[in-house]
Amino acid sequence: METGSVTTPFGQRPMTLGMLASQKAASELQADQSVDKWKIYRALCAAKPLLGVTDRALAVLNALLSFYPKNVLSEENGLVVFPSNDQLSLRSHGMAEQTIRRHLAVLVEAGLIVRKDSPNGKRYARRVKEGEVGEAFGFSLAPLIVRAEEIERLAAEVVAERLHVQRLREQLSLCRRDVAKLIETAMEEDLPGDWEAAFSYFRALVDGVPRTPTAERIATTLEEMQTLRDDITNRLETLLKGENMCGNPAQTERHIHNSNPDSISELEPALETKQGANSVRRLEPYAAAPAETQKHDDRPGSDGAGMKSFPLGLVLQACPDMVSYGPGGSIANWRDMMAAAVVVRGMLGVSATAYEEASATMGAENAATVMACILERGGHINSAGGYLRDLTRRAERGEFSIGPMLMSLVRARGGGTRRAG
C-alpha cells in the first residue's frame, strides 16, 4: 500500500476495527501482485450475495474502477483513485450524491476499498515534476488485489450453488409433471383409489415451496415428490397386473388394499412425526380416504347415479370464483356450497327444473360442483342451462365424469390455491 501507517477518516466519520483490518490486509500487498480490474469486478458481481454488497454499491465501484487509468491493478501504477462525487455521479448514471456516499460506506465496510482521506477531506493528487502522481488522497483499490483469490473462490461457490439449484428445479419440474399426469390418468380412467387425496397431497407439496427456496428445501420437496411418484406408479402397475391376471374388479380392489403396506408415502398425514433422518410424513392409504373425506368435508347428502363426489377443497381450488357467492362471501362446508350454487344458477339463467334434474342424476354435491365449473368457464359457454342439461343426459348414460373437468380448471389456474372462508 502507498503508506505504512494507519489512515483514519476525515471529520466525524468514526474509525472501526473493520476499517483497521482492511488497511492492515491492504498493507501486506506484494509489489509483484496484480489483477485485471474488470475480471475481478465480474467475480465481485457473482459473489455479491456472500460479500454483503448490493447492485447499487457495485455500480459505484464500477465507476471508481473506470477512473483507474490501466486495465491491470498494480502498486506500480498506483492504487488510489480520487474522483469527486460529481464525477462519480456522472459515471453512476446520475446517482444522487447522498446515495453515492452511502454506497461508498458499504464498499468500505465490506473491505473492498480503503479510504485514504486528505487533511481537509478532499480527494486530490500531488504530482511530481514529470507530471506523474506522487501522493494521492481518495480510495485505495489495494483490497481488490489482496482479496482476489478469496473473491474468485466465493464467486465459484455462488455459481456452483446456482447450477445445483437449477438442476434440482429441473428435476422437481419433471417429477411434478409426472405426478400430475399420472393422477390425471387415474382420474380420467376412473381407476379405484382415492386419487383426490393423492392430488391434494401433491398440491400441498407444490404450494409448500417458497418463491425463492434454498437448495435444501428443493431437495426435500423433490425427495417427497419422487416418493409420491413411485407410490402412484406402483399402484397403477398393480392395477394393470390385476387386470391382466383375471380381469376381476374385486380382485383388483384387493390388490390395491394389500399393495405396499409399509409405504411411507401414503396420502393422509398422521398426527405423529418421526425424529431423525429427513422428517418424512406418514400417510394413510388411498383406499381408506373416502370415508375420512366425507367426514371432514361435512357432506350433507349422498351421491346420485353412483357418481363419486370430490373434496370441497379441491372443488374450490379449481373454482375459486364460487366463494364470493357463498353465505357472507365464504364457503366453509357443502351446505354453503349448495347455497352458492342456487345463487349462481339464477344468475346464469339456469332453470330450477334443469338444476333439480342434475341434482337427482348426479347428486346434490356434484350438481353444485358442476355449477361452480360452469361459473368458472362462463366466458366459453353460450347457454349454461343447455350445457347443464347435456351433462345431465351424459351422466345418465355413464358418459360423464367431473374429475377431468376439475383437473383442467386447476391446470388452467396454474394450480393456485384459494382457501374457503
Tab-separated table of C-alpha atoms in Angstrom:
chain	number	residue	atom	x	y	z
A	1	MET	CA	0.000	0.000	0.000
A	2	GLU	CA	1.113	3.599	-0.508
A	3	THR	CA	1.615	4.322	3.188
A	4	GLY	CA	2.849	2.241	6.037
A	5	SER	CA	0.748	3.994	8.690
A	6	VAL	CA	-2.905	3.770	9.612
A	7	THR	CA	-5.203	6.262	7.889
A	8	THR	CA	-8.187	7.495	9.887
A	9	PRO	CA	-11.304	9.009	8.296
A	10	PHE	CA	-11.774	12.738	7.986
A	11	GLY	CA	-14.339	14.652	10.028
A	12	GLN	CA	-16.997	12.904	12.097
A	13	ARG	CA	-16.733	9.530	10.357
A	14	PRO	CA	-15.647	7.018	13.027
A	15	MET	CA	-12.745	4.611	12.796
A	16	THR	CA	-13.807	0.973	13.080
A	17	LEU	CA	-11.987	-2.295	13.659
A	18	GLY	CA	-13.179	-3.451	10.262
A	19	MET	CA	-11.511	-0.477	8.591
A	20	LEU	CA	-8.340	-1.142	10.563
A	21	ALA	CA	-8.370	-4.806	9.450
A	22	SER	CA	-8.877	-3.780	5.812
A	23	GLN	CA	-5.964	-1.344	5.979
A	24	LYS	CA	-3.729	-3.968	7.564
A	25	ALA	CA	-4.613	-6.504	4.866
A	26	ALA	CA	-4.002	-3.927	2.114
A	27	SER	CA	-0.605	-3.043	3.620
A	28	GLU	CA	0.512	-6.661	3.040
A	29	LEU	CA	0.227	-6.241	-0.736
A	30	GLN	CA	3.313	-7.543	-2.534
A	31	ALA	CA	4.980	-5.427	-5.200
A	32	ASP	CA	4.528	-8.093	-7.881
A	33	GLN	CA	0.810	-8.701	-7.206
A	34	SER	CA	-1.699	-7.523	-9.780
A	35	VAL	CA	-5.176	-8.333	-11.103
A	36	ASP	CA	-7.291	-7.396	-14.110
A	37	LYS	CA	-9.772	-4.839	-12.753
A	38	TRP	CA	-12.721	-5.944	-14.906
A	39	LYS	CA	-12.117	-9.632	-14.254
A	40	ILE	CA	-12.180	-9.083	-10.504
A	41	TYR	CA	-15.241	-6.850	-10.900
A	42	ARG	CA	-17.130	-9.646	-12.693
A	43	ALA	CA	-16.149	-12.017	-9.903
A	44	LEU	CA	-17.468	-9.495	-7.368
A	45	CYS	CA	-20.795	-9.309	-9.198
A	46	ALA	CA	-21.105	-13.093	-8.946
A	47	ALA	CA	-20.002	-13.251	-5.311
A	48	LYS	CA	-22.101	-10.315	-4.062
A	49	PRO	CA	-24.567	-12.496	-2.027
A	50	LEU	CA	-21.674	-13.767	0.087
A	51	LEU	CA	-19.922	-10.397	0.365
A	52	GLY	CA	-22.940	-8.428	1.539
A	53	VAL	CA	-22.862	-5.782	-1.191
A	54	THR	CA	-25.740	-4.557	-3.353
A	55	ASP	CA	-26.089	-3.872	-7.061
A	56	ARG	CA	-26.007	-0.116	-6.408
A	57	ALA	CA	-22.790	-0.390	-4.393
A	58	LEU	CA	-21.206	-2.381	-7.222
A	59	ALA	CA	-22.317	0.303	-9.673
A	60	VAL	CA	-20.357	2.855	-7.617
A	61	LEU	CA	-17.343	0.522	-7.562
A	62	ASN	CA	-17.621	0.203	-11.347
A	63	ALA	CA	-17.447	3.985	-11.567
A	64	LEU	CA	-14.369	4.060	-9.304
A	65	LEU	CA	-12.632	1.450	-11.454
A	66	SER	CA	-13.344	3.488	-14.563
A	67	PHE	CA	-11.145	6.265	-13.132
A	68	TYR	CA	-8.177	3.910	-12.829
A	69	PRO	CA	-6.078	4.544	-15.961
A	70	LYS	CA	-4.882	0.958	-16.534
A	71	ASN	CA	-6.760	-2.327	-17.008
A	72	VAL	CA	-4.432	-4.098	-14.565
A	73	LEU	CA	-4.448	-3.040	-10.906
A	74	SER	CA	-0.904	-2.974	-9.512
A	75	GLU	CA	1.093	-0.998	-6.983
A	76	GLU	CA	3.478	0.081	-9.719
A	77	ASN	CA	0.736	2.194	-11.305
A	78	GLY	CA	-0.621	3.475	-8.001
A	79	LEU	CA	-3.843	2.207	-6.461
A	80	VAL	CA	-5.661	5.338	-5.291
A	81	VAL	CA	-8.424	6.924	-7.359
A	82	PHE	CA	-9.649	10.396	-6.426
A	83	PRO	CA	-12.764	11.408	-8.413
A	84	SER	CA	-15.169	13.963	-6.981
A	85	ASN	CA	-18.731	12.976	-6.129
A	86	ASP	CA	-19.925	14.933	-9.171
A	87	GLN	CA	-17.687	12.855	-11.428
A	88	LEU	CA	-18.817	9.659	-9.726
A	89	SER	CA	-22.428	10.677	-10.227
A	90	LEU	CA	-21.891	11.143	-13.964
A	91	ARG	CA	-20.397	7.655	-14.284
A	92	SER	CA	-23.011	6.106	-11.963
A	93	HIS	CA	-25.918	7.022	-14.244
A	94	GLY	CA	-26.821	10.173	-12.335
A	95	MET	CA	-26.898	8.623	-8.856
A	96	ALA	CA	-27.556	11.232	-6.143
A	97	GLU	CA	-24.546	12.405	-4.145
A	98	GLN	CA	-26.066	11.285	-0.837
A	99	THR	CA	-26.683	7.831	-2.314
A	100	ILE	CA	-23.107	7.655	-3.595
A	101	ARG	CA	-21.782	8.435	-0.109
A	102	ARG	CA	-23.939	5.678	1.369
A	103	HIS	CA	-22.720	3.078	-1.102
A	104	LEU	CA	-19.101	4.149	-0.721
A	105	ALA	CA	-19.514	3.459	3.001
A	106	VAL	CA	-20.888	-0.003	2.148
A	107	LEU	CA	-17.830	-0.755	-0.015
A	108	VAL	CA	-15.506	0.408	2.763
A	109	GLU	CA	-17.390	-1.666	5.361
A	110	ALA	CA	-17.205	-4.727	3.097
A	111	GLY	CA	-13.435	-4.316	2.872
A	112	LEU	CA	-13.371	-3.814	-0.901
A	113	ILE	CA	-11.866	-0.322	-0.849
A	114	VAL	CA	-9.936	1.675	1.750
A	115	ARG	CA	-10.378	5.364	2.470
A	116	LYS	CA	-7.263	7.478	2.268
A	117	ASP	CA	-8.529	10.861	3.346
A	118	SER	CA	-6.548	14.086	2.956
A	119	PRO	CA	-6.125	16.575	5.813
A	120	ASN	CA	-9.157	18.568	4.614
A	121	GLY	CA	-11.207	15.580	3.401
A	122	LYS	CA	-10.849	16.493	-0.287
A	123	ARG	CA	-9.798	13.978	-2.945
A	124	TYR	CA	-6.801	15.043	-4.972
A	125	ALA	CA	-3.279	14.081	-6.008
A	126	ARG	CA	0.071	15.802	-5.753
A	127	ARG	CA	2.091	15.481	-8.912
A	128	VAL	CA	5.873	15.399	-9.249
A	129	LYS	CA	7.797	17.461	-11.767
A	130	GLU	CA	7.446	14.908	-14.521
A	131	GLY	CA	3.642	15.122	-14.237
A	132	GLU	CA	3.275	11.729	-12.598
A	133	VAL	CA	1.139	11.249	-9.489
A	134	GLY	CA	3.166	11.425	-6.334
A	135	GLU	CA	0.769	11.136	-3.390
A	136	ALA	CA	-2.991	10.740	-3.859
A	137	PHE	CA	-5.925	11.046	-1.479
A	138	GLY	CA	-9.196	9.213	-2.223
A	139	PHE	CA	-9.963	5.498	-2.292
A	140	SER	CA	-7.370	2.741	-2.449
A	141	LEU	CA	-8.233	-0.286	-4.615
A	142	ALA	CA	-5.493	-2.403	-2.988
A	143	PRO	CA	-8.026	-4.729	-1.200
A	144	LEU	CA	-9.224	-5.957	-4.614
A	145	ILE	CA	-5.741	-7.305	-5.321
A	146	VAL	CA	-5.162	-8.713	-1.832
A	147	ARG	CA	-8.563	-10.442	-1.763
A	148	ALA	CA	-8.612	-11.534	-5.419
A	149	GLU	CA	-8.277	-15.254	-4.690
A	150	GLU	CA	-10.943	-15.097	-1.972
A	151	ILE	CA	-13.350	-13.202	-4.220
A	152	GLU	CA	-12.868	-15.636	-7.117
A	153	ARG	CA	-13.396	-18.601	-4.778
A	154	LEU	CA	-16.631	-17.090	-3.439
A	155	ALA	CA	-17.785	-16.382	-6.983
A	156	ALA	CA	-17.153	-20.020	-7.942
A	157	GLU	CA	-19.171	-21.178	-4.915
A	158	VAL	CA	-22.113	-18.965	-5.866
A	159	VAL	CA	-22.052	-20.184	-9.478
A	160	ALA	CA	-21.842	-23.814	-8.370
A	161	GLU	CA	-24.740	-23.315	-5.956
A	162	ARG	CA	-26.796	-21.625	-8.678
A	163	LEU	CA	-26.198	-24.552	-11.046
A	164	HIS	CA	-27.062	-27.015	-8.284
A	165	VAL	CA	-30.346	-25.220	-7.585
A	166	GLN	CA	-31.098	-25.093	-11.307
A	167	ARG	CA	-30.624	-28.865	-11.645
A	168	LEU	CA	-32.806	-29.506	-8.602
A	169	ARG	CA	-35.516	-27.253	-10.040
A	170	GLU	CA	-35.395	-29.121	-13.345
A	171	GLN	CA	-35.703	-32.487	-11.600
A	172	LEU	CA	-38.572	-31.212	-9.447
A	173	SER	CA	-40.346	-29.808	-12.506
A	174	LEU	CA	-40.101	-33.137	-14.337
A	175	CYS	CA	-41.226	-35.126	-11.288
A	176	ARG	CA	-44.097	-32.692	-10.704
A	177	ARG	CA	-45.244	-33.155	-14.297
A	178	ASP	CA	-45.082	-36.946	-13.955
A	179	VAL	CA	-47.173	-36.987	-10.783
A	180	ALA	CA	-49.798	-34.591	-12.162
A	181	LYS	CA	-50.285	-36.596	-15.352
A	182	LEU	CA	-50.332	-39.962	-13.570
A	183	ILE	CA	-53.058	-38.734	-11.202
A	184	GLU	CA	-54.946	-37.185	-14.110
A	185	THR	CA	-54.811	-40.511	-15.990
A	186	ALA	CA	-56.090	-42.413	-12.966
A	187	MET	CA	-58.976	-39.969	-12.519
A	188	GLU	CA	-59.915	-39.937	-16.208
A	189	GLU	CA	-59.878	-43.751	-16.337
A	190	ASP	CA	-61.914	-43.822	-13.094
A	191	LEU	CA	-59.485	-46.289	-11.524
A	192	PRO	CA	-60.120	-47.494	-7.950
A	193	GLY	CA	-58.352	-45.478	-5.259
A	194	ASP	CA	-58.638	-42.083	-3.619
A	195	TRP	CA	-56.867	-40.066	-6.296
A	196	GLU	CA	-58.391	-36.844	-4.991
A	197	ALA	CA	-56.424	-37.321	-1.779
A	198	ALA	CA	-53.327	-38.010	-3.843
A	199	PHE	CA	-53.876	-34.779	-5.751
A	200	SER	CA	-54.444	-32.804	-2.535
A	201	TYR	CA	-51.144	-34.079	-1.128
A	202	PHE	CA	-49.428	-33.304	-4.437
A	203	ARG	CA	-50.732	-29.722	-4.342
A	204	ALA	CA	-49.616	-29.363	-0.717
A	205	LEU	CA	-46.069	-30.282	-1.747
A	206	VAL	CA	-46.075	-27.845	-4.662
A	207	ASP	CA	-47.654	-24.971	-2.719
A	208	GLY	CA	-45.229	-25.523	0.172
A	209	VAL	CA	-42.242	-24.453	-1.935
A	210	PRO	CA	-41.495	-20.741	-1.310
A	211	ARG	CA	-40.904	-18.274	-4.137
A	212	THR	CA	-37.133	-18.265	-3.558
A	213	PRO	CA	-36.373	-21.663	-1.992
A	214	THR	CA	-32.984	-22.853	-0.801
A	215	ALA	CA	-31.306	-25.864	-2.353
A	216	GLU	CA	-32.068	-27.863	0.799
A	217	ARG	CA	-35.768	-27.033	0.592
A	218	ILE	CA	-35.984	-28.000	-3.079
A	219	ALA	CA	-34.109	-31.252	-2.400
A	220	THR	CA	-36.507	-32.160	0.421
A	221	THR	CA	-39.572	-31.460	-1.719
A	222	LEU	CA	-38.034	-33.395	-4.623
A	223	GLU	CA	-37.469	-36.417	-2.403
A	224	GLU	CA	-41.079	-36.357	-1.199
A	225	MET	CA	-42.356	-35.848	-4.751
A	226	GLN	CA	-40.282	-38.770	-6.038
A	227	THR	CA	-41.639	-40.965	-3.252
A	228	LEU	CA	-45.176	-39.963	-4.216
A	229	ARG	CA	-44.481	-40.670	-7.893
A	230	ASP	CA	-43.053	-44.098	-7.093
A	231	ASP	CA	-46.046	-44.939	-4.918
A	232	ILE	CA	-48.561	-43.897	-7.597
A	233	THR	CA	-46.616	-45.798	-10.262
A	234	ASN	CA	-46.583	-48.934	-8.105
A	235	ARG	CA	-50.320	-48.703	-7.547
A	236	LEU	CA	-51.042	-48.263	-11.254
A	237	GLU	CA	-48.774	-51.188	-12.109
A	238	THR	CA	-50.566	-53.306	-9.510
A	239	LEU	CA	-53.883	-52.452	-11.169
A	240	LEU	CA	-52.516	-53.423	-14.578
A	241	LYS	CA	-51.197	-56.747	-13.271
A	242	GLY	CA	-54.510	-57.478	-11.583
A	243	GLU	CA	-56.428	-56.807	-14.810
A	244	ASN	CA	-54.039	-58.936	-16.841
A	245	MET	CA	-54.264	-61.879	-14.428
A	246	CYS	CA	-58.006	-62.181	-14.069
A	247	GLY	CA	-59.837	-59.029	-15.120
A	248	ASN	CA	-61.809	-59.350	-11.866
A	249	PRO	CA	-62.628	-55.945	-10.348
A	250	ALA	CA	-62.992	-57.388	-6.871
A	251	GLN	CA	-59.536	-58.974	-7.017
A	252	THR	CA	-58.095	-55.741	-8.396
A	253	GLU	CA	-59.515	-53.886	-5.408
A	254	ARG	CA	-57.901	-56.436	-3.054
A	255	HIS	CA	-54.574	-55.783	-4.770
A	256	ILE	CA	-54.930	-52.064	-4.060
A	257	HIS	CA	-55.675	-52.651	-0.380
A	258	ASN	CA	-52.725	-55.008	0.069
A	259	SER	CA	-50.086	-53.337	-2.096
A	260	ASN	CA	-47.049	-51.762	-0.466
A	261	PRO	CA	-48.319	-51.965	3.145
A	262	ASP	CA	-45.115	-50.470	4.542
A	263	SER	CA	-45.025	-47.469	2.199
A	264	ILE	CA	-44.160	-44.154	3.834
A	265	SER	CA	-45.774	-42.096	1.091
A	266	GLU	CA	-49.487	-42.612	1.659
A	267	LEU	CA	-51.655	-39.616	1.373
A	268	GLU	CA	-53.214	-38.549	4.703
A	269	PRO	CA	-50.740	-37.034	7.208
A	270	ALA	CA	-50.537	-38.793	10.566
A	271	LEU	CA	-50.616	-36.879	13.854
A	272	GLU	CA	-47.154	-38.042	14.890
A	273	THR	CA	-43.830	-37.498	13.121
A	274	LYS	CA	-40.600	-39.434	13.216
A	275	GLN	CA	-37.487	-37.795	14.531
A	276	GLY	CA	-34.194	-38.488	12.866
A	277	ALA	CA	-33.408	-38.526	9.185
A	278	ASN	CA	-35.439	-36.214	6.944
A	279	SER	CA	-38.829	-35.926	8.754
A	280	VAL	CA	-40.854	-37.863	6.150
A	281	ARG	CA	-44.625	-37.666	6.734
A	282	ARG	CA	-46.551	-40.932	7.014
A	283	LEU	CA	-49.878	-41.047	5.243
A	284	GLU	CA	-52.955	-43.246	5.106
A	285	PRO	CA	-53.583	-45.480	2.051
A	286	TYR	CA	-55.720	-44.099	-0.769
A	287	ALA	CA	-58.409	-46.739	-0.267
A	288	ALA	CA	-59.062	-45.618	3.306
A	289	ALA	CA	-59.683	-41.995	2.429
A	290	PRO	CA	-63.280	-41.774	1.066
A	291	ALA	CA	-64.919	-42.198	4.469
A	292	GLU	CA	-62.459	-39.779	6.022
A	293	THR	CA	-63.055	-37.283	3.238
A	294	GLN	CA	-66.786	-37.405	3.771
A	295	LYS	CA	-66.379	-36.850	7.486
A	296	HIS	CA	-64.021	-33.898	7.147
A	297	ASP	CA	-65.930	-32.274	4.282
A	298	ASP	CA	-69.196	-32.210	6.284
A	299	ARG	CA	-71.218	-33.569	3.373
A	300	PRO	CA	-74.982	-33.462	3.971
A	301	GLY	CA	-76.165	-35.857	1.246
A	302	SER	CA	-75.238	-38.865	-0.832
A	303	ASP	CA	-74.113	-39.082	-4.430
A	304	GLY	CA	-76.554	-39.760	-7.232
A	305	ALA	CA	-76.278	-42.283	-10.062
A	306	GLY	CA	-73.202	-43.824	-8.450
A	307	MET	CA	-71.085	-40.753	-9.299
A	308	LYS	CA	-68.389	-40.042	-6.753
A	309	SER	CA	-68.064	-36.530	-5.421
A	310	PHE	CA	-64.836	-34.673	-4.815
A	311	PRO	CA	-63.359	-32.968	-1.735
A	312	LEU	CA	-64.680	-29.468	-1.213
A	313	GLY	CA	-61.153	-28.088	-1.006
A	314	LEU	CA	-60.311	-29.439	-4.443
A	315	VAL	CA	-63.525	-28.018	-5.927
A	316	LEU	CA	-62.807	-24.545	-4.513
A	317	GLN	CA	-59.220	-24.752	-5.682
A	318	ALA	CA	-60.474	-25.371	-9.223
A	319	CYS	CA	-63.359	-22.882	-8.949
A	320	PRO	CA	-62.378	-20.073	-6.536
A	321	ASP	CA	-64.903	-17.630	-8.068
A	322	MET	CA	-67.659	-19.648	-6.366
A	323	VAL	CA	-66.545	-18.464	-2.916
A	324	SER	CA	-67.933	-14.957	-3.490
A	325	TYR	CA	-71.478	-16.346	-3.826
A	326	GLY	CA	-71.468	-18.285	-0.542
A	327	PRO	CA	-73.267	-17.042	2.580
A	328	GLY	CA	-71.386	-13.981	3.805
A	329	GLY	CA	-68.953	-14.266	0.894
A	330	SER	CA	-67.393	-17.523	2.104
A	331	ILE	CA	-67.841	-21.282	1.742
A	332	ALA	CA	-66.981	-23.375	4.794
A	333	ASN	CA	-68.855	-26.611	4.022
A	334	TRP	CA	-71.034	-28.329	1.442
A	335	ARG	CA	-74.200	-26.635	2.686
A	336	ASP	CA	-72.618	-23.272	1.899
A	337	MET	CA	-71.545	-24.652	-1.467
A	338	MET	CA	-75.081	-25.729	-2.359
A	339	ALA	CA	-76.484	-22.365	-1.277
A	340	ALA	CA	-73.945	-20.649	-3.532
A	341	ALA	CA	-74.921	-22.974	-6.405
A	342	VAL	CA	-78.552	-21.853	-6.137
A	343	VAL	CA	-77.469	-18.206	-6.367
A	344	VAL	CA	-75.210	-18.918	-9.349
A	345	ARG	CA	-77.964	-20.951	-11.046
A	346	GLY	CA	-80.284	-17.943	-11.047
A	347	MET	CA	-77.522	-15.581	-12.104
A	348	LEU	CA	-76.582	-17.739	-15.110
A	349	GLY	CA	-80.205	-18.237	-16.167
A	350	VAL	CA	-80.368	-21.980	-15.439
A	351	SER	CA	-83.955	-23.072	-14.767
A	352	ALA	CA	-84.863	-24.665	-11.446
A	353	THR	CA	-86.063	-27.770	-13.343
A	354	ALA	CA	-82.717	-28.266	-15.077
A	355	TYR	CA	-80.837	-27.929	-11.798
A	356	GLU	CA	-83.218	-30.330	-9.980
A	357	GLU	CA	-82.727	-32.921	-12.727
A	358	ALA	CA	-78.956	-32.551	-12.433
A	359	SER	CA	-79.133	-32.969	-8.645
A	360	ALA	CA	-81.303	-36.082	-8.968
A	361	THR	CA	-78.980	-37.642	-11.554
A	362	MET	CA	-75.540	-36.637	-10.287
A	363	GLY	CA	-76.188	-35.974	-6.616
A	364	ALA	CA	-76.568	-32.649	-4.855
A	365	GLU	CA	-72.833	-32.156	-4.294
A	366	ASN	CA	-71.903	-32.991	-7.865
A	367	ALA	CA	-74.608	-30.704	-9.261
A	368	ALA	CA	-73.217	-27.846	-7.142
A	369	THR	CA	-69.710	-28.716	-8.348
A	370	VAL	CA	-70.833	-28.618	-11.978
A	371	MET	CA	-72.440	-25.199	-11.418
A	372	ALA	CA	-69.126	-23.973	-9.991
A	373	CYS	CA	-67.299	-25.266	-13.080
A	374	ILE	CA	-69.826	-23.587	-15.389
A	375	LEU	CA	-69.331	-20.312	-13.486
A	376	GLU	CA	-65.558	-20.627	-13.837
A	377	ARG	CA	-65.855	-21.254	-17.588
A	378	GLY	CA	-68.683	-18.775	-18.142
A	379	GLY	CA	-66.926	-16.970	-20.962
A	380	HIS	CA	-66.721	-20.187	-23.011
A	381	ILE	CA	-70.319	-21.412	-22.569
A	382	ASN	CA	-73.150	-19.844	-24.584
A	383	SER	CA	-76.076	-21.424	-22.722
A	384	ALA	CA	-75.431	-22.530	-19.150
A	385	GLY	CA	-78.850	-24.204	-18.913
A	386	GLY	CA	-78.423	-26.182	-22.143
A	387	TYR	CA	-74.901	-27.182	-21.150
A	388	LEU	CA	-76.113	-28.454	-17.754
A	389	ARG	CA	-78.909	-30.479	-19.364
A	390	ASP	CA	-76.427	-32.040	-21.799
A	391	LEU	CA	-74.094	-33.024	-18.931
A	392	THR	CA	-77.077	-34.484	-17.047
A	393	ARG	CA	-78.015	-36.688	-20.028
A	394	ARG	CA	-74.417	-37.831	-20.385
A	395	ALA	CA	-74.281	-38.614	-16.663
A	396	GLU	CA	-77.412	-40.767	-17.005
A	397	ARG	CA	-75.619	-42.817	-19.677
A	398	GLY	CA	-72.467	-43.056	-17.572
A	399	GLU	CA	-70.503	-40.964	-20.071
A	400	PHE	CA	-69.635	-38.008	-17.848
A	401	SER	CA	-67.076	-37.651	-15.037
A	402	ILE	CA	-66.368	-34.469	-13.092
A	403	GLY	CA	-62.723	-35.306	-12.362
A	404	PRO	CA	-61.222	-34.297	-15.737
A	405	MET	CA	-63.228	-31.038	-15.698
A	406	LEU	CA	-61.834	-30.116	-12.275
A	407	MET	CA	-58.286	-31.091	-13.209
A	408	SER	CA	-58.499	-28.978	-16.363
A	409	LEU	CA	-59.577	-25.930	-14.339
A	410	VAL	CA	-56.824	-26.471	-11.755
A	411	ARG	CA	-54.196	-26.634	-14.507
A	412	ALA	CA	-55.657	-23.562	-16.204
A	413	ARG	CA	-55.218	-21.586	-12.964
A	414	GLY	CA	-51.653	-22.809	-12.552
A	415	GLY	CA	-52.551	-24.872	-9.511
A	416	GLY	CA	-53.048	-21.806	-7.284
A	417	THR	CA	-54.837	-22.412	-4.012
A	418	ARG	CA	-57.600	-20.278	-2.571
A	419	ARG	CA	-58.998	-21.213	0.800
A	420	ALA	CA	-62.672	-21.134	1.637
A	421	GLY	CA	-63.829	-18.689	4.276
